[in-house]
PDB file of C-alpha atoms in Angstrom:
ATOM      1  CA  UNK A   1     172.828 149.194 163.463  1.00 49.00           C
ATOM      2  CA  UNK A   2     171.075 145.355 162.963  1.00 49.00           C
ATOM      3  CA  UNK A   3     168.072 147.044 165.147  1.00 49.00           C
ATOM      4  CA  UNK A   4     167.730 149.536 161.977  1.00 52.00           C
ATOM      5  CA  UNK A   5     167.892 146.783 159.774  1.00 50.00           C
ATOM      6  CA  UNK A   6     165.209 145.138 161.010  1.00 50.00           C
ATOM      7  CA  UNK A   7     163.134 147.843 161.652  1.00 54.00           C
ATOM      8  CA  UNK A   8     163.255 148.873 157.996  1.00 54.00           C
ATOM      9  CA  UNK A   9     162.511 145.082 157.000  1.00 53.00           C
ATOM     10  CA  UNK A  10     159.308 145.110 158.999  1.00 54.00           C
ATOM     11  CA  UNK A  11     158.297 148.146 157.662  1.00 56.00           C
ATOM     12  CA  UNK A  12     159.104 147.360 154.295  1.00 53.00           C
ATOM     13  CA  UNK A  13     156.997 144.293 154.766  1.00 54.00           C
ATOM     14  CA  UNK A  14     153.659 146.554 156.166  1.00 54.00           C
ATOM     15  CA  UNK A  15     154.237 148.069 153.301  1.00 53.00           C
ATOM     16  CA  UNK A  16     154.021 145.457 151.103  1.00 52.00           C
ATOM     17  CA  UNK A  17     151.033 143.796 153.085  1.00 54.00           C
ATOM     18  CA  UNK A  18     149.444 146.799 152.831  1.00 52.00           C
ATOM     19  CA  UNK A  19     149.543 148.010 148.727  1.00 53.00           C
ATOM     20  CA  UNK A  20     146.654 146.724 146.479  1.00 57.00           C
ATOM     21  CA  UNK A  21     146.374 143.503 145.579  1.00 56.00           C
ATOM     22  CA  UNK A  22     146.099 142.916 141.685  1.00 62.00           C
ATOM     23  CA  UNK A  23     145.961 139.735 139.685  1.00 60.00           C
ATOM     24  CA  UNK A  24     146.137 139.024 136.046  1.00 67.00           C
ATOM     25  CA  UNK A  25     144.517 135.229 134.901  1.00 61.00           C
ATOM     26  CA  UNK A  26     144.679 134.495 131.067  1.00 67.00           C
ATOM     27  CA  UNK A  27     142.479 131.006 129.993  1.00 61.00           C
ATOM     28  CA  UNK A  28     143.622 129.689 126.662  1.00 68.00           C
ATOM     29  CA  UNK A  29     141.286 126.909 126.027  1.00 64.00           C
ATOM     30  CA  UNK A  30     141.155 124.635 122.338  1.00 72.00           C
ATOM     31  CA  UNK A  31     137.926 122.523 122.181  1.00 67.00           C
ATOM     32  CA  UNK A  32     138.066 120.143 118.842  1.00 73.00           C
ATOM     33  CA  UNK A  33     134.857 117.573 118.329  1.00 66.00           C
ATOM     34  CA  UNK A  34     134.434 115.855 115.591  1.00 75.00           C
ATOM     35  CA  UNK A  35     130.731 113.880 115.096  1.00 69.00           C
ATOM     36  CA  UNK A  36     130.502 111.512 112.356  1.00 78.00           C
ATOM     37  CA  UNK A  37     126.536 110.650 111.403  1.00 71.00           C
ATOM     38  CA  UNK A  38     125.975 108.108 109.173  1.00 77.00           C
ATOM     39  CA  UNK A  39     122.443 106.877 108.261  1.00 70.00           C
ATOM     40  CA  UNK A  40     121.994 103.701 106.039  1.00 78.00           C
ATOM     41  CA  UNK A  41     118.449 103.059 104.856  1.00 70.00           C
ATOM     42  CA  UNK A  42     118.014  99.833 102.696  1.00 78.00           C
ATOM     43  CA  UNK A  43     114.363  99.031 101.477  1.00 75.00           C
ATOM     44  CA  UNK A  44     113.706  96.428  99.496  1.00 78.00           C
ATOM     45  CA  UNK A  45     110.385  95.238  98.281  1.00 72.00           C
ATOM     46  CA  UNK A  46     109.841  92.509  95.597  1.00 80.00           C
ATOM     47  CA  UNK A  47     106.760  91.056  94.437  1.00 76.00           C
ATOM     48  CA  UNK A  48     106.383  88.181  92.293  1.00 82.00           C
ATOM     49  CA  UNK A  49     103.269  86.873  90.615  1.00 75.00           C
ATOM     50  CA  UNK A  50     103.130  84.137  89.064  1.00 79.00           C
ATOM     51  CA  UNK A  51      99.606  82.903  87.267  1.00 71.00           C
ATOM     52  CA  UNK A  52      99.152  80.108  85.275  1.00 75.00           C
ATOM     53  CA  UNK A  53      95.808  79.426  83.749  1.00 68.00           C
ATOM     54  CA  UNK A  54      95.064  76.174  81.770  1.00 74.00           C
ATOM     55  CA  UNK A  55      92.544  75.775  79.703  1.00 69.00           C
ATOM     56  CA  UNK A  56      91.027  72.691  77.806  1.00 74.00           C
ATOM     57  CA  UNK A  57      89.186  73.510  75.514  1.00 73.00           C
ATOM     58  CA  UNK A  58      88.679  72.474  71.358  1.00 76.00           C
ATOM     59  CA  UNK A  59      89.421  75.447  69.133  1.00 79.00           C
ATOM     60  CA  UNK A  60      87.399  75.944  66.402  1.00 82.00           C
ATOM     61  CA  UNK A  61      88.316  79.171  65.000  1.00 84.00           C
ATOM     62  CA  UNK A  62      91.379  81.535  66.314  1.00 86.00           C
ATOM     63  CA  UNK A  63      92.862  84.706  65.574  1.00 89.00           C
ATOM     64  CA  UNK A  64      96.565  86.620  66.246  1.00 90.00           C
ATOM     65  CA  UNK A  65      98.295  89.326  65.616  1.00 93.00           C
ATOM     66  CA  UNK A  66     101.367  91.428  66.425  1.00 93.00           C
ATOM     67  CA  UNK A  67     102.522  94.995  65.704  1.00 94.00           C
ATOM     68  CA  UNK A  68     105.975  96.016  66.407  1.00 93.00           C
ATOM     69  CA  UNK A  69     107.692  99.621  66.458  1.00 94.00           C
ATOM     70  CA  UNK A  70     111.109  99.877  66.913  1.00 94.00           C
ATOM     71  CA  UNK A  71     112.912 103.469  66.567  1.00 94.00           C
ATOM     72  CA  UNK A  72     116.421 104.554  67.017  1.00 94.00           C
ATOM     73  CA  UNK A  73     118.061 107.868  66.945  1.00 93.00           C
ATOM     74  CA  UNK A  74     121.668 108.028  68.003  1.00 94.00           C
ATOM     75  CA  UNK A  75     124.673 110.240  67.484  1.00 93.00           C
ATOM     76  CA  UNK A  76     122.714 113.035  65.234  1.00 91.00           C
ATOM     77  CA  UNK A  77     123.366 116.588  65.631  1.00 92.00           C
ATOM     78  CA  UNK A  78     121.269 119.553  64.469  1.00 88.00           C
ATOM     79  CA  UNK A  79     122.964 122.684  64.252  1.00 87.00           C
ATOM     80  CA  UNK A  80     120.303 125.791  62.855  1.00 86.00           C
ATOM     81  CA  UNK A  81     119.902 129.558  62.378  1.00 87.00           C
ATOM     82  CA  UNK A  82     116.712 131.203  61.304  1.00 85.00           C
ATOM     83  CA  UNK A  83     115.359 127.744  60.310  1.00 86.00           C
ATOM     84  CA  UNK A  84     111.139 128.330  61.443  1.00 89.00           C
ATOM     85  CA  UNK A  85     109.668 125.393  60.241  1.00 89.00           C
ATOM     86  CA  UNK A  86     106.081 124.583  60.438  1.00 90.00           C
ATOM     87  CA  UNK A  87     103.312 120.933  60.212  1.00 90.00           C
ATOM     88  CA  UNK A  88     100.160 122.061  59.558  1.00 93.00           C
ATOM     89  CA  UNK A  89      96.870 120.113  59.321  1.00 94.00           C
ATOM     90  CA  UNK A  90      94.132 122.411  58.358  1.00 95.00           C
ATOM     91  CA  UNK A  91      90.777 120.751  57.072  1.00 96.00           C
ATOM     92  CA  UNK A  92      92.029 117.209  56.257  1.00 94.00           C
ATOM     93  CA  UNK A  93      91.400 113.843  57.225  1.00 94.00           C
ATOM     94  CA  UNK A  94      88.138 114.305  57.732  1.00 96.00           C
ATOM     95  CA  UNK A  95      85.105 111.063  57.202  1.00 96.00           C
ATOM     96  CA  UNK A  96      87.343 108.055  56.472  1.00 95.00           C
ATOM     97  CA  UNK A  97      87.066 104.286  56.868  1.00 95.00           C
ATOM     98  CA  UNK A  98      89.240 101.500  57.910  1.00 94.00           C
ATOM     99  CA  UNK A  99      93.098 103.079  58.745  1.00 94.00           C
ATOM    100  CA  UNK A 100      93.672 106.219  58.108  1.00 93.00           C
ATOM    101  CA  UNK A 101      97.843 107.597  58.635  1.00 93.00           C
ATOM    102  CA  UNK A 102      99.204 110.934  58.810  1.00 93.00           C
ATOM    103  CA  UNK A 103     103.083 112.063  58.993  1.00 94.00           C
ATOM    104  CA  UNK A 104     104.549 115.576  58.727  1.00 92.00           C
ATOM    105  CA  UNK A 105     108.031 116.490  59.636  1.00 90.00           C
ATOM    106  CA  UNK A 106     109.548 119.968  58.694  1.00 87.00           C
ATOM    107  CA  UNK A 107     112.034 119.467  61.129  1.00 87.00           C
ATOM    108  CA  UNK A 108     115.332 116.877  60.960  1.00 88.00           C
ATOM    109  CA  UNK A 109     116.020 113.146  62.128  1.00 91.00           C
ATOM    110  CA  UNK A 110     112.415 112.763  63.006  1.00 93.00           C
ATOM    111  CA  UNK A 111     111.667 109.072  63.086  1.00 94.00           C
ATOM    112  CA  UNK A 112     107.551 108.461  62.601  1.00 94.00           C
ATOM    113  CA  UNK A 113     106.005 104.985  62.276  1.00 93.00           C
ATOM    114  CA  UNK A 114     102.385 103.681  62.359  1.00 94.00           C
ATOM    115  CA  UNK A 115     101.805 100.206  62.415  1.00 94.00           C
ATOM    116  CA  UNK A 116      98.295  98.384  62.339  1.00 95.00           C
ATOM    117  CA  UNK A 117      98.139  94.281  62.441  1.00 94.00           C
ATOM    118  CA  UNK A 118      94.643  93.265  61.930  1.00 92.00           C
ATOM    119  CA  UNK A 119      93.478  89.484  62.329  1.00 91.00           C
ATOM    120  CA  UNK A 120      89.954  88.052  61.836  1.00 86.00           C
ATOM    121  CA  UNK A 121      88.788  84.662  61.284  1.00 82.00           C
ATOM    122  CA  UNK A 122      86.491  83.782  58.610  1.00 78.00           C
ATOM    123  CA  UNK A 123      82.834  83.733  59.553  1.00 78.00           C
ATOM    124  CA  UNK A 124      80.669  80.724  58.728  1.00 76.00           C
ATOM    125  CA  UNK A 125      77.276  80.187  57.327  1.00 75.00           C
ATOM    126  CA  UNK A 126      75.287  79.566  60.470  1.00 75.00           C
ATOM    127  CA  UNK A 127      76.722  80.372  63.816  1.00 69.00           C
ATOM    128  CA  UNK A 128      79.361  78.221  65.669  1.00 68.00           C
ATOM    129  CA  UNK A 129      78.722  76.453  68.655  1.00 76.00           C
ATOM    130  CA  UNK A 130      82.768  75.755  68.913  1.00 81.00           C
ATOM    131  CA  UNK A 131      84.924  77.587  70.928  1.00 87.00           C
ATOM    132  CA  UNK A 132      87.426  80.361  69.672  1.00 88.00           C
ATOM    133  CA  UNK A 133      91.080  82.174  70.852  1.00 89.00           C
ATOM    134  CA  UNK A 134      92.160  85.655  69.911  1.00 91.00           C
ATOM    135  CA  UNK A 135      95.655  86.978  70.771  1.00 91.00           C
ATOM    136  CA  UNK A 136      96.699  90.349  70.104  1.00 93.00           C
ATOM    137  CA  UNK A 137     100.090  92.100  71.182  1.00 93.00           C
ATOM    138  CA  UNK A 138     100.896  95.581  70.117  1.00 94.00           C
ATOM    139  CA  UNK A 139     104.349  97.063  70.895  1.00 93.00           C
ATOM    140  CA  UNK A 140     106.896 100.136  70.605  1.00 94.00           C
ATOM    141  CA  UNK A 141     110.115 101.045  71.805  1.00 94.00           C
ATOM    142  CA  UNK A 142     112.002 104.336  71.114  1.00 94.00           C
ATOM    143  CA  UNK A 143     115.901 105.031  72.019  1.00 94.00           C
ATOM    144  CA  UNK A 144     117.225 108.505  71.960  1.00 94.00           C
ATOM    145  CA  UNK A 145     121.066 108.450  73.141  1.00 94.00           C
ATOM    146  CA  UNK A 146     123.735 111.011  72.514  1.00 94.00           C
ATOM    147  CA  UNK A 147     122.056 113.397  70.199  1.00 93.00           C
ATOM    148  CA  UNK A 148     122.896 117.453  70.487  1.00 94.00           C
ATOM    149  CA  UNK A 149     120.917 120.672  69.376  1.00 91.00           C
ATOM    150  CA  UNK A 150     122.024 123.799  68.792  1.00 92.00           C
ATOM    151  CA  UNK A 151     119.914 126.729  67.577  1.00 90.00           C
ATOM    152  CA  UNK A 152     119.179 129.702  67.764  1.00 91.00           C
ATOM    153  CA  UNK A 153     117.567 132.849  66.508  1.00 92.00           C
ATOM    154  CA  UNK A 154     114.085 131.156  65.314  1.00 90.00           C
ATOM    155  CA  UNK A 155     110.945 132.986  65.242  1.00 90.00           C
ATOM    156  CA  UNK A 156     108.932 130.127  65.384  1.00 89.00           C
ATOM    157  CA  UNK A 157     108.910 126.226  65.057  1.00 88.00           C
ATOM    158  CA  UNK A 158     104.914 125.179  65.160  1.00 91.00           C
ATOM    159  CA  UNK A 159     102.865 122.036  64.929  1.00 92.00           C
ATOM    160  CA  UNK A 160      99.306 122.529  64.246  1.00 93.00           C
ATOM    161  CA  UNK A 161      95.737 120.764  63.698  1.00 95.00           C
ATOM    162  CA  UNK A 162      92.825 122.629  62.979  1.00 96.00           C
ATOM    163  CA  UNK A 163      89.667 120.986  61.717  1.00 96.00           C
ATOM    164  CA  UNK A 164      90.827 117.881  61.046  1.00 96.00           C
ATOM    165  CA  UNK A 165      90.765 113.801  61.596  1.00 96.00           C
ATOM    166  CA  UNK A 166      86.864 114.267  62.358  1.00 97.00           C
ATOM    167  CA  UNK A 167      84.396 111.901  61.918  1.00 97.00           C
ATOM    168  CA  UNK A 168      86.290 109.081  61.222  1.00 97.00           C
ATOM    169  CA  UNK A 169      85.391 105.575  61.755  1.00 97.00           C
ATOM    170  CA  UNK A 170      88.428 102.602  62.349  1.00 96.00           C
ATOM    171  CA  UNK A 171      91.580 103.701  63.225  1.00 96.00           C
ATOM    172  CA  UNK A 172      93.212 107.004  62.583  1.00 95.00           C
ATOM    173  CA  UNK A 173      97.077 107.867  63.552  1.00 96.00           C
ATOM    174  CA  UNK A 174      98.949 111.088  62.683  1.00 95.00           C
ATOM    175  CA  UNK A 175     102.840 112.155  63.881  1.00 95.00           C
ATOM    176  CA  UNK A 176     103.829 115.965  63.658  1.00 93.00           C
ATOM    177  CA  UNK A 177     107.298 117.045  64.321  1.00 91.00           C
ATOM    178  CA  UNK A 178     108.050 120.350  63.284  1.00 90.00           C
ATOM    179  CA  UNK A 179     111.436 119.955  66.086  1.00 89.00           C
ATOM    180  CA  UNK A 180     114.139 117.421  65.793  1.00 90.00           C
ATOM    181  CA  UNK A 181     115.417 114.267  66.492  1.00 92.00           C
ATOM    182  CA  UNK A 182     112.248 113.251  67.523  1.00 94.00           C
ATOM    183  CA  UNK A 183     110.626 109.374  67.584  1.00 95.00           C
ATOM    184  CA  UNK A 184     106.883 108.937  67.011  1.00 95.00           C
ATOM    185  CA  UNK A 185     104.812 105.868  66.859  1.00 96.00           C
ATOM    186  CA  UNK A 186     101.428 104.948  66.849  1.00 96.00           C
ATOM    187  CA  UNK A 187     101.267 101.188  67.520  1.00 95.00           C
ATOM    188  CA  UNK A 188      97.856  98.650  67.004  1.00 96.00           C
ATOM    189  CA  UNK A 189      96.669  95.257  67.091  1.00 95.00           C
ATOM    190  CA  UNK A 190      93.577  93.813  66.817  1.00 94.00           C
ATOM    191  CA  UNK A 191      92.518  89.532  66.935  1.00 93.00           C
ATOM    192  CA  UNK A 192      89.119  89.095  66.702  1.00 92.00           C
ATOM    193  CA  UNK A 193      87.184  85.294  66.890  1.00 89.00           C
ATOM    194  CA  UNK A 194      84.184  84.429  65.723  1.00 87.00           C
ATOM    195  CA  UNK A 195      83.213  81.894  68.406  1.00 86.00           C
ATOM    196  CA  UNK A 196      83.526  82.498  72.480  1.00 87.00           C
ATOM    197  CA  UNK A 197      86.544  81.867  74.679  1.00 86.00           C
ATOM    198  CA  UNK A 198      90.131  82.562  74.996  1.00 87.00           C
ATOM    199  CA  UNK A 199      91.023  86.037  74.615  1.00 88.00           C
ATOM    200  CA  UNK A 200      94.893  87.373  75.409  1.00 89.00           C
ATOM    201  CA  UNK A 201      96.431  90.829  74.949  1.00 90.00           C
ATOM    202  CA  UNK A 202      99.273  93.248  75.379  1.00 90.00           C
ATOM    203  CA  UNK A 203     100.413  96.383  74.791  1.00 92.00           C
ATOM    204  CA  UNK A 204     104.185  96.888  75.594  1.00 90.00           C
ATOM    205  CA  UNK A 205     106.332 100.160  75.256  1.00 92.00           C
ATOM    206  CA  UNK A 206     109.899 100.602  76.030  1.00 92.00           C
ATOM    207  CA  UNK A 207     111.172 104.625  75.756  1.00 92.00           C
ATOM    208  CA  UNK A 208     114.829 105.494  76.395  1.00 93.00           C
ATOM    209  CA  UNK A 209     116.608 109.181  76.576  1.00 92.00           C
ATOM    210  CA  UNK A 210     119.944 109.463  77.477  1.00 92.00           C
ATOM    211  CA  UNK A 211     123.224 111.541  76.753  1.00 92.00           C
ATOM    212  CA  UNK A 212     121.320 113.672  74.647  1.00 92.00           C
ATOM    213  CA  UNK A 213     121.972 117.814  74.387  1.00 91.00           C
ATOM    214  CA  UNK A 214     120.387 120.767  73.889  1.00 90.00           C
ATOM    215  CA  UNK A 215     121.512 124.512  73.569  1.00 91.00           C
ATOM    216  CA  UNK A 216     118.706 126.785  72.402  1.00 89.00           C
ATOM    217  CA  UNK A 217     118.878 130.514  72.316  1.00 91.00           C
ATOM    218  CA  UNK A 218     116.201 132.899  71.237  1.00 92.00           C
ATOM    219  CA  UNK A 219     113.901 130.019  69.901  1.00 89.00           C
ATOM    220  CA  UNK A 220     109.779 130.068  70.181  1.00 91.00           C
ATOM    221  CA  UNK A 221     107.889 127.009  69.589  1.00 88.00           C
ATOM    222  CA  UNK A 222     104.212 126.036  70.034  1.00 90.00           C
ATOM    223  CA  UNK A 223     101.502 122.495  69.217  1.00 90.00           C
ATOM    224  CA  UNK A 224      97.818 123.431  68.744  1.00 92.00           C
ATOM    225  CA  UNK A 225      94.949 121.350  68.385  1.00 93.00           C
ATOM    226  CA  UNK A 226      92.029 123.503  67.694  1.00 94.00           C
ATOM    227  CA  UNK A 227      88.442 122.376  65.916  1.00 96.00           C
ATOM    228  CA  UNK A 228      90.018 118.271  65.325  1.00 96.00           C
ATOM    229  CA  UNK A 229      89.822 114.680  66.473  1.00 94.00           C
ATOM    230  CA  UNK A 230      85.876 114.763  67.400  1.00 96.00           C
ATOM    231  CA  UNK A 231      83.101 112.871  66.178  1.00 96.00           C
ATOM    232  CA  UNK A 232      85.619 110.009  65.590  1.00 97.00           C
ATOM    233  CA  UNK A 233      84.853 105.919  66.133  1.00 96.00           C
ATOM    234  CA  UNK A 234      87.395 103.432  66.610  1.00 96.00           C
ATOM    235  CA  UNK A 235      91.110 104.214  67.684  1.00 95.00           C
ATOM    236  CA  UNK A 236      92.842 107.388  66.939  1.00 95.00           C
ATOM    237  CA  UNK A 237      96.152 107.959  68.219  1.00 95.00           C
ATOM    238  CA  UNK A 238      98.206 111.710  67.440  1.00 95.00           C
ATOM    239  CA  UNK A 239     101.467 112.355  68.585  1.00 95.00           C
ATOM    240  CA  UNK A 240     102.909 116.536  68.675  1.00 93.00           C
ATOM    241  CA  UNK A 241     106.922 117.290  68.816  1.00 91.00           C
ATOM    242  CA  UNK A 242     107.909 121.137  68.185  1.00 89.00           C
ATOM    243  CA  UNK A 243     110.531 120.930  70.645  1.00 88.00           C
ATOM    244  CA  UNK A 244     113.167 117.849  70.590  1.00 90.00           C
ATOM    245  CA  UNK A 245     114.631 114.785  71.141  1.00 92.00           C
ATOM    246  CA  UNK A 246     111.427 113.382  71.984  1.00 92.00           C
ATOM    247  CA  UNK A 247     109.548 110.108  72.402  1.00 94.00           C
ATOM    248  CA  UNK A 248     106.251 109.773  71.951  1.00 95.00           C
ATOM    249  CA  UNK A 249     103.885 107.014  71.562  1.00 95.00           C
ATOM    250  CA  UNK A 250     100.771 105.728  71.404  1.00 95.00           C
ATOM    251  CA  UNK A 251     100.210 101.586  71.560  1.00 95.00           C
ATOM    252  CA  UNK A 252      97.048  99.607  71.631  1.00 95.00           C
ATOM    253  CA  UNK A 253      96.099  96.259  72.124  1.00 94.00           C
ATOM    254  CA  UNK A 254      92.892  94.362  71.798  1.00 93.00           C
ATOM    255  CA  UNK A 255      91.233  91.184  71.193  1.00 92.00           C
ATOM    256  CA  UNK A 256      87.577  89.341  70.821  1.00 91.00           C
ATOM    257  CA  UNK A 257      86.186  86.539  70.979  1.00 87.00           C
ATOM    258  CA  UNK A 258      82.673  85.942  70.403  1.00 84.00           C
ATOM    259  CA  UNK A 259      79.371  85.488  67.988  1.00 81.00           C
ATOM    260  CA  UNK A 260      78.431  88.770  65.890  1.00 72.00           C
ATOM    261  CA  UNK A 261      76.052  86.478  64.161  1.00 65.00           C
TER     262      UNK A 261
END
């Protein structure tokens, strides 16, 4: 009987050794990386100029003159419907002399300033053989904070100039603002002395916009200038808002010094 028994174990073990071999491998794998890029650039750049210029010289005859703008428009709100509004300059302004000023506004909270300063010494008799100074400084500066705008449904809102501020000699400004909330500024300063030497001038403009808002729906606008501003001499300065919360501005400086006779 144990002779069976093993008999039947070997054979059970052939058996075994000689059935298919099969094998089942499962890889579970978790990758995590985490990459952290960080990329400071810091450029800095100053320049600094400093010039001083001294100059000795005995003044005869000098001239100055400053012109200042200064324009805010804060906190206004414009609510409209159907409002079409329209500045129009058709065949006007035409063949002046000395300062000519033009300001239209169909539209609301439009701020519009010119300002002209104008210095000249007195001549004399028989030309100078001194020595003169002119100075002239022109400036503006416009701040439009926190306004708001809401319109809608209007078939037009148009600024227009059409054969007009021609042939004009000196200085000619003109502000249109058929929008709103809108600052405009024509700015001018002229020093002029009769005898050579020192001349200085500047021209400065500050412009701020900031918080402001505007909601428009269904709302056509347009600014022509057709047929205008030719033939003039001098300085002529225009300035065109249909659309808001502008600023706009025009700023000239300038100074002379010399013999005219």
């Amino acid at each position: 009987m144990r002779t069976t028994w093993v008999s039947i174990g070997i054979m059970a073990g052939i058996a075994i050794m000689a059935s298919p071999v099969r094998a089942e491998v499962v890889v579970v794998g978790e990758i995590n990386k985490d990459r952290d890029v960080t990329v400071t650039e810091t450029i800095e750049k100053v320049k600094t100029v400093l010039i001083n210029a001294d100059v000795d010289i005995a003044l005869e005859k000098a001239a100055e003159s400053y012109a200042h703008v200064n324009q805010l428009n804060q906190g206004n709100e414009a609510c409209e419907n159907c409002a079409e509004k329209a500045d129009i300059l058709r065949a006007a302004a035409n063949y002046n002399s000395g300062v000519l000023s033009v300001n239209q506004a169909a539209g609301n909270m439009n701020n519009q300033g010119n300002a002209v300063a104008v210095s000249f010494d007195q001549p004399d008799a028989q030309p100078s053989t001194g020595r003169g100074f002119a100075d002239a400084t022109a400036a503006a500066h416009q701040i439009m904070l926190e306004n708001t705008i809401d319109s809608q449904n209007i078939g037009f809102r148009r600024t227009e100039m059409t054969g007009s501020m021609n042939f004009n000699n000196g200085i000619a400004h003109a502000n249109q603002a058929a929008g709103n909330i809108n600052n405009q500024a024509n700015s001018v300063s002229v020093a002029v002395s009769l005898a050579p030497g020192v001349v200085l001038s500047e021209a400065d403009l500050g412009q701020v916009n900031r918080g402001n808002s505007v909601k428009e729906v269904d709302v056509n606008k347009s600014a022509t200038i057709t047929n205008s501003l030719n033939g003039n001499i001098g300085i002529v300065g225009v300035n065109q808002a249909s659309g808001n919360n502008a600023n706009q501005a025009n700023v000239v400086a300038f100074s002379a010094a010399a013999r005219f006779n």
